[in-house]
Amino acid sequence: MPLAFPAPDYVGPNYRGLVVIAGNPGLAHAGIHHENDARMLRLQERVARGDQEAFEELMAFLPESMAHWPQMVNTDARRRLSFDIRDIAYVEVVKCATRPLGSNLPSLFRGTGILSRCWETHTSALIDALAPTHIVALWKPIIPTLRTLGYQFPSDQDRIGSYNGSRFVNLERRYADVVRVFDSFYGR
């Protein structure tokens, strides 16, 4: 049985302060997602054995893989929001896949301590090191959840937004809150 690894965070080579924060890695999907996940796992296994070349390969592969993800860093979102994946960082609050137990991040981890432990042990230090000027939450509950954990967001509201992943709204409404964050980041 292969080792299981957390999804790696991504920091683009041109990172300048825009962080996309997700809840936690999804579980493997069929088709392209399964192939991407399998390739990522193989690379991570090599990285775990100290293979520097595999690390470089993994970092180069992530933007390609993310282009197929079913959310806001995919090719369609990059086009709609006019952003370059190399300019951003992508961070998972919880570093391992979990099975959803509810419709929002707080209920997903209520009583388990997973959310708090990941935040205190890993994610808080990473976000502090990234010193984001702009933050996009991959789904609405992330911002209030991080506030509950004590994270201090930038004070300018044009620098914070949430992607609306609801299946019941059109794409324009899904991106409405984050367009202003990308526009602010790029000075548009």
PDB file of C-alpha atoms in Angstrom:
ATOM      1  CA  MET A   1       0.000   0.000   0.000  1.00  0.00           C
ATOM      2  CA  PRO A   2       1.490   3.386  -0.995  1.00  0.00           C
ATOM      3  CA  LEU A   3       2.105   6.078   1.562  1.00  0.00           C
ATOM      4  CA  ALA A   4      -0.526   8.812   1.840  1.00  0.00           C
ATOM      5  CA  PHE A   5       0.723  12.370   1.706  1.00  0.00           C
ATOM      6  CA  PRO A   6      -1.025  15.675   2.290  1.00  0.00           C
ATOM      7  CA  ALA A   7      -1.618  17.851  -0.750  1.00  0.00           C
ATOM      8  CA  PRO A   8       1.338  20.168  -1.157  1.00  0.00           C
ATOM      9  CA  ASP A   9       0.783  23.884  -0.845  1.00  0.00           C
ATOM     10  CA  TYR A  10       1.846  25.938  -3.845  1.00  0.00           C
ATOM     11  CA  VAL A  11       3.823  29.171  -3.877  1.00  0.00           C
ATOM     12  CA  GLY A  12       4.241  30.531  -7.366  1.00  0.00           C
ATOM     13  CA  PRO A  13       7.682  31.704  -8.472  1.00  0.00           C
ATOM     14  CA  ASN A  14       6.311  35.253  -8.921  1.00  0.00           C
ATOM     15  CA  TYR A  15       4.369  35.306  -5.628  1.00  0.00           C
ATOM     16  CA  ARG A  16       3.745  38.877  -4.459  1.00  0.00           C
ATOM     17  CA  GLY A  17       1.051  38.604  -1.788  1.00  0.00           C
ATOM     18  CA  LEU A  18      -2.133  36.980  -3.141  1.00  0.00           C
ATOM     19  CA  VAL A  19      -3.033  33.813  -1.218  1.00  0.00           C
ATOM     20  CA  VAL A  20      -5.894  31.486  -2.120  1.00  0.00           C
ATOM     21  CA  ILE A  21      -6.900  29.580   1.003  1.00  0.00           C
ATOM     22  CA  ALA A  22      -8.754  26.284   0.683  1.00  0.00           C
ATOM     23  CA  GLY A  23     -10.250  24.128   3.418  1.00  0.00           C
ATOM     24  CA  ASN A  24      -8.574  20.804   2.793  1.00  0.00           C
ATOM     25  CA  PRO A  25      -7.587  18.597  -0.130  1.00  0.00           C
ATOM     26  CA  GLY A  26     -10.403  16.785  -1.837  1.00  0.00           C
ATOM     27  CA  LEU A  27     -10.504  13.063  -2.220  1.00  0.00           C
ATOM     28  CA  ALA A  28      -9.358  11.552  -5.531  1.00  0.00           C
ATOM     29  CA  HIS A  29     -11.804  11.730  -8.407  1.00  0.00           C
ATOM     30  CA  ALA A  30     -12.203   9.730 -11.577  1.00  0.00           C
ATOM     31  CA  GLY A  31     -10.666  10.646 -14.900  1.00  0.00           C
ATOM     32  CA  ILE A  32      -8.166  13.485 -15.079  1.00  0.00           C
ATOM     33  CA  HIS A  33      -8.345  14.168 -11.340  1.00  0.00           C
ATOM     34  CA  HIS A  34      -7.429  10.593 -10.469  1.00  0.00           C
ATOM     35  CA  GLU A  35      -4.529  10.673 -12.951  1.00  0.00           C
ATOM     36  CA  ASN A  36      -3.307  13.985 -11.516  1.00  0.00           C
ATOM     37  CA  ASP A  37      -3.624  12.693  -7.964  1.00  0.00           C
ATOM     38  CA  ALA A  38      -1.759   9.485  -8.840  1.00  0.00           C
ATOM     39  CA  ARG A  39       1.080  11.430 -10.493  1.00  0.00           C
ATOM     40  CA  MET A  40       1.264  13.805  -7.523  1.00  0.00           C
ATOM     41  CA  LEU A  41       1.415  10.862  -5.102  1.00  0.00           C
ATOM     42  CA  ARG A  42       4.241   9.207  -7.079  1.00  0.00           C
ATOM     43  CA  LEU A  43       6.223  12.443  -7.021  1.00  0.00           C
ATOM     44  CA  GLN A  44       5.575  12.926  -3.303  1.00  0.00           C
ATOM     45  CA  GLU A  45       6.787   9.400  -2.583  1.00  0.00           C
ATOM     46  CA  ARG A  46      10.045  10.234  -4.372  1.00  0.00           C
ATOM     47  CA  VAL A  47      10.315  13.561  -2.514  1.00  0.00           C
ATOM     48  CA  ALA A  48       9.869  11.696   0.792  1.00  0.00           C
ATOM     49  CA  ARG A  49      12.950   9.647  -0.117  1.00  0.00           C
ATOM     50  CA  GLY A  50      14.947  12.865  -0.581  1.00  0.00           C
ATOM     51  CA  ASP A  51      14.750  13.138  -4.375  1.00  0.00           C
ATOM     52  CA  GLN A  52      15.347  16.836  -5.137  1.00  0.00           C
ATOM     53  CA  GLU A  53      14.559  16.332  -8.829  1.00  0.00           C
ATOM     54  CA  ALA A  54      11.138  14.948  -7.868  1.00  0.00           C
ATOM     55  CA  PHE A  55      10.510  18.029  -5.722  1.00  0.00           C
ATOM     56  CA  GLU A  56      11.277  20.315  -8.663  1.00  0.00           C
ATOM     57  CA  GLU A  57       9.041  18.153 -10.873  1.00  0.00           C
ATOM     58  CA  LEU A  58       6.221  18.311  -8.320  1.00  0.00           C
ATOM     59  CA  MET A  59       6.421  22.102  -8.057  1.00  0.00           C
ATOM     60  CA  ALA A  60       6.390  22.390 -11.859  1.00  0.00           C
ATOM     61  CA  PHE A  61       3.477  19.929 -12.110  1.00  0.00           C
ATOM     62  CA  LEU A  62       1.215  21.630  -9.569  1.00  0.00           C
ATOM     63  CA  PRO A  63       0.085  24.527 -11.832  1.00  0.00           C
ATOM     64  CA  GLU A  64      -0.655  21.998 -14.592  1.00  0.00           C
ATOM     65  CA  SER A  65      -2.632  19.829 -12.191  1.00  0.00           C
ATOM     66  CA  MET A  66      -4.459  22.827 -10.730  1.00  0.00           C
ATOM     67  CA  ALA A  67      -5.643  23.770 -14.216  1.00  0.00           C
ATOM     68  CA  HIS A  68      -7.972  20.752 -14.005  1.00  0.00           C
ATOM     69  CA  TRP A  69      -9.168  21.152 -10.422  1.00  0.00           C
ATOM     70  CA  PRO A  70     -12.924  21.696 -10.099  1.00  0.00           C
ATOM     71  CA  GLN A  71     -12.636  25.111  -8.459  1.00  0.00           C
ATOM     72  CA  MET A  72     -11.137  28.570  -8.584  1.00  0.00           C
ATOM     73  CA  VAL A  73      -7.570  27.865  -9.703  1.00  0.00           C
ATOM     74  CA  ASN A  74      -8.540  26.005 -12.855  1.00  0.00           C
ATOM     75  CA  THR A  75      -8.041  27.219 -16.409  1.00  0.00           C
ATOM     76  CA  ASP A  76     -11.524  28.760 -16.669  1.00  0.00           C
ATOM     77  CA  ALA A  77     -11.087  30.765 -13.455  1.00  0.00           C
ATOM     78  CA  ARG A  78      -7.631  31.948 -14.513  1.00  0.00           C
ATOM     79  CA  ARG A  79      -9.169  33.281 -17.729  1.00  0.00           C
ATOM     80  CA  ARG A  80     -12.248  34.825 -16.081  1.00  0.00           C
ATOM     81  CA  LEU A  81     -10.269  36.496 -13.297  1.00  0.00           C
ATOM     82  CA  SER A  82      -7.260  37.342 -15.484  1.00  0.00           C
ATOM     83  CA  PHE A  83      -4.610  36.007 -13.159  1.00  0.00           C
ATOM     84  CA  ASP A  84      -1.385  34.130 -13.580  1.00  0.00           C
ATOM     85  CA  ILE A  85      -1.071  31.058 -11.356  1.00  0.00           C
ATOM     86  CA  ARG A  86       2.635  31.883 -10.905  1.00  0.00           C
ATOM     87  CA  ASP A  87       1.643  35.079  -9.034  1.00  0.00           C
ATOM     88  CA  ILE A  88      -0.254  33.400  -6.210  1.00  0.00           C
ATOM     89  CA  ALA A  89       0.141  31.015  -3.296  1.00  0.00           C
ATOM     90  CA  TYR A  90      -2.403  28.246  -2.692  1.00  0.00           C
ATOM     91  CA  VAL A  91      -2.711  26.968   0.864  1.00  0.00           C
ATOM     92  CA  GLU A  92      -4.883  24.268   2.425  1.00  0.00           C
ATOM     93  CA  VAL A  93      -5.904  25.042   6.033  1.00  0.00           C
ATOM     94  CA  VAL A  94      -6.065  21.333   6.851  1.00  0.00           C
ATOM     95  CA  LYS A  95      -3.269  19.439   5.172  1.00  0.00           C
ATOM     96  CA  CYS A  96      -5.035  16.090   4.695  1.00  0.00           C
ATOM     97  CA  ALA A  97      -8.173  14.958   2.917  1.00  0.00           C
ATOM     98  CA  THR A  98     -11.214  14.361   5.091  1.00  0.00           C
ATOM     99  CA  ARG A  99     -14.711  13.158   4.333  1.00  0.00           C
ATOM    100  CA  PRO A 100     -17.211  16.047   4.525  1.00  0.00           C
ATOM    101  CA  LEU A 101     -19.539  15.778   7.504  1.00  0.00           C
ATOM    102  CA  GLY A 102     -21.434  18.991   6.945  1.00  0.00           C
ATOM    103  CA  SER A 103     -21.883  21.919   4.633  1.00  0.00           C
ATOM    104  CA  ASN A 104     -19.217  24.164   6.117  1.00  0.00           C
ATOM    105  CA  LEU A 105     -15.673  24.051   7.414  1.00  0.00           C
ATOM    106  CA  PRO A 106     -16.483  24.526  11.120  1.00  0.00           C
ATOM    107  CA  SER A 107     -18.907  21.584  11.184  1.00  0.00           C
ATOM    108  CA  LEU A 108     -16.473  19.455   9.197  1.00  0.00           C
ATOM    109  CA  PHE A 109     -13.939  19.538  12.026  1.00  0.00           C
ATOM    110  CA  ARG A 110     -16.138  20.174  15.077  1.00  0.00           C
ATOM    111  CA  GLY A 111     -14.993  18.060  17.981  1.00  0.00           C
ATOM    112  CA  THR A 112     -12.046  16.464  16.177  1.00  0.00           C
ATOM    113  CA  GLY A 113      -9.394  19.088  16.813  1.00  0.00           C
ATOM    114  CA  ILE A 114      -8.036  18.554  13.293  1.00  0.00           C
ATOM    115  CA  LEU A 115      -8.695  22.126  12.208  1.00  0.00           C
ATOM    116  CA  SER A 116      -7.129  23.695  15.319  1.00  0.00           C
ATOM    117  CA  ARG A 117      -4.170  21.335  15.309  1.00  0.00           C
ATOM    118  CA  CYS A 118      -3.340  21.945  11.636  1.00  0.00           C
ATOM    119  CA  TRP A 119      -3.751  25.689  12.102  1.00  0.00           C
ATOM    120  CA  GLU A 120      -1.538  25.837  15.189  1.00  0.00           C
ATOM    121  CA  THR A 121       1.066  23.380  13.931  1.00  0.00           C
ATOM    122  CA  HIS A 122       1.412  24.260  10.251  1.00  0.00           C
ATOM    123  CA  THR A 123      -0.928  26.657   8.503  1.00  0.00           C
ATOM    124  CA  SER A 124      -0.674  29.709  10.752  1.00  0.00           C
ATOM    125  CA  ALA A 125       3.131  29.789  10.441  1.00  0.00           C
ATOM    126  CA  LEU A 126       2.941  29.331   6.673  1.00  0.00           C
ATOM    127  CA  ILE A 127       0.458  32.160   6.205  1.00  0.00           C
ATOM    128  CA  ASP A 128       2.503  34.386   8.509  1.00  0.00           C
ATOM    129  CA  ALA A 129       5.606  33.636   6.417  1.00  0.00           C
ATOM    130  CA  LEU A 130       3.717  34.432   3.208  1.00  0.00           C
ATOM    131  CA  ALA A 131       2.538  37.775   4.691  1.00  0.00           C
ATOM    132  CA  PRO A 132      -0.420  38.040   2.304  1.00  0.00           C
ATOM    133  CA  THR A 133      -1.622  41.406   1.110  1.00  0.00           C
ATOM    134  CA  HIS A 134      -4.706  39.864  -0.552  1.00  0.00           C
ATOM    135  CA  ILE A 135      -6.686  36.760   0.424  1.00  0.00           C
ATOM    136  CA  VAL A 136      -9.246  34.756  -1.483  1.00  0.00           C
ATOM    137  CA  ALA A 137     -11.068  32.040   0.431  1.00  0.00           C
ATOM    138  CA  LEU A 138     -12.013  29.084  -1.692  1.00  0.00           C
ATOM    139  CA  TRP A 139     -15.358  28.884   0.061  1.00  0.00           C
ATOM    140  CA  LYS A 140     -17.284  31.292   2.260  1.00  0.00           C
ATOM    141  CA  PRO A 141     -16.872  29.611   5.709  1.00  0.00           C
ATOM    142  CA  ILE A 142     -13.077  29.856   5.565  1.00  0.00           C
ATOM    143  CA  ILE A 143     -12.905  33.564   6.471  1.00  0.00           C
ATOM    144  CA  PRO A 144     -15.072  33.368   9.619  1.00  0.00           C
ATOM    145  CA  THR A 145     -13.345  30.122  10.600  1.00  0.00           C
ATOM    146  CA  LEU A 146      -9.896  31.714  10.362  1.00  0.00           C
ATOM    147  CA  ARG A 147     -11.140  34.726  12.335  1.00  0.00           C
ATOM    148  CA  THR A 148     -12.307  32.311  15.046  1.00  0.00           C
ATOM    149  CA  LEU A 149      -8.802  30.805  15.047  1.00  0.00           C
ATOM    150  CA  GLY A 150      -7.387  34.299  15.613  1.00  0.00           C
ATOM    151  CA  TYR A 151      -6.102  35.213  12.141  1.00  0.00           C
ATOM    152  CA  GLN A 152      -5.954  38.971  11.496  1.00  0.00           C
ATOM    153  CA  PHE A 153      -6.970  39.723   7.911  1.00  0.00           C
ATOM    154  CA  PRO A 154      -5.864  42.803   5.964  1.00  0.00           C
ATOM    155  CA  SER A 155      -8.143  45.705   6.960  1.00  0.00           C
ATOM    156  CA  ASP A 156      -9.009  46.820   3.409  1.00  0.00           C
ATOM    157  CA  GLN A 157     -12.107  44.833   2.384  1.00  0.00           C
ATOM    158  CA  ASP A 158     -11.071  44.981  -1.299  1.00  0.00           C
ATOM    159  CA  ARG A 159      -8.207  42.691  -0.316  1.00  0.00           C
ATOM    160  CA  ILE A 160     -10.402  39.874   1.062  1.00  0.00           C
ATOM    161  CA  GLY A 161     -13.029  37.829  -0.755  1.00  0.00           C
ATOM    162  CA  SER A 162     -14.688  34.445  -0.968  1.00  0.00           C
ATOM    163  CA  TYR A 163     -15.409  32.291  -3.962  1.00  0.00           C
ATOM    164  CA  ASN A 164     -19.046  31.192  -3.941  1.00  0.00           C
ATOM    165  CA  GLY A 165     -18.998  27.499  -4.762  1.00  0.00           C
ATOM    166  CA  SER A 166     -22.762  27.086  -4.636  1.00  0.00           C
ATOM    167  CA  ARG A 167     -24.027  24.918  -7.450  1.00  0.00           C
ATOM    168  CA  PHE A 168     -27.224  27.003  -7.483  1.00  0.00           C
ATOM    169  CA  VAL A 169     -25.677  30.258  -8.713  1.00  0.00           C
ATOM    170  CA  ASN A 170     -24.235  31.125 -12.100  1.00  0.00           C
ATOM    171  CA  LEU A 171     -20.503  31.546 -12.653  1.00  0.00           C
ATOM    172  CA  GLU A 172     -20.695  35.338 -12.594  1.00  0.00           C
ATOM    173  CA  ARG A 173     -22.132  35.246  -9.053  1.00  0.00           C
ATOM    174  CA  ARG A 174     -19.603  32.601  -7.976  1.00  0.00           C
ATOM    175  CA  TYR A 175     -16.753  34.950  -8.890  1.00  0.00           C
ATOM    176  CA  ALA A 176     -18.436  38.252  -7.902  1.00  0.00           C
ATOM    177  CA  ASP A 177     -16.770  38.620  -4.499  1.00  0.00           C
ATOM    178  CA  VAL A 178     -13.271  37.683  -5.653  1.00  0.00           C
ATOM    179  CA  VAL A 179     -13.109  39.803  -8.821  1.00  0.00           C
ATOM    180  CA  ARG A 180     -12.464  42.918  -6.723  1.00  0.00           C
ATOM    181  CA  VAL A 181      -9.638  41.144  -4.841  1.00  0.00           C
ATOM    182  CA  PHE A 182      -7.856  40.213  -8.071  1.00  0.00           C
ATOM    183  CA  ASP A 183      -8.504  43.703  -9.479  1.00  0.00           C
ATOM    184  CA  SER A 184      -7.043  45.269  -6.336  1.00  0.00           C
ATOM    185  CA  PHE A 185      -4.046  42.930  -6.422  1.00  0.00           C
ATOM    186  CA  TYR A 186      -3.262  43.703 -10.060  1.00  0.00           C
ATOM    187  CA  GLY A 187      -4.124  47.430  -9.756  1.00  0.00           C
ATOM    188  CA  ARG A 188      -6.957  47.276 -12.290  1.00  0.00           C
TER     189      ARG A 188
END
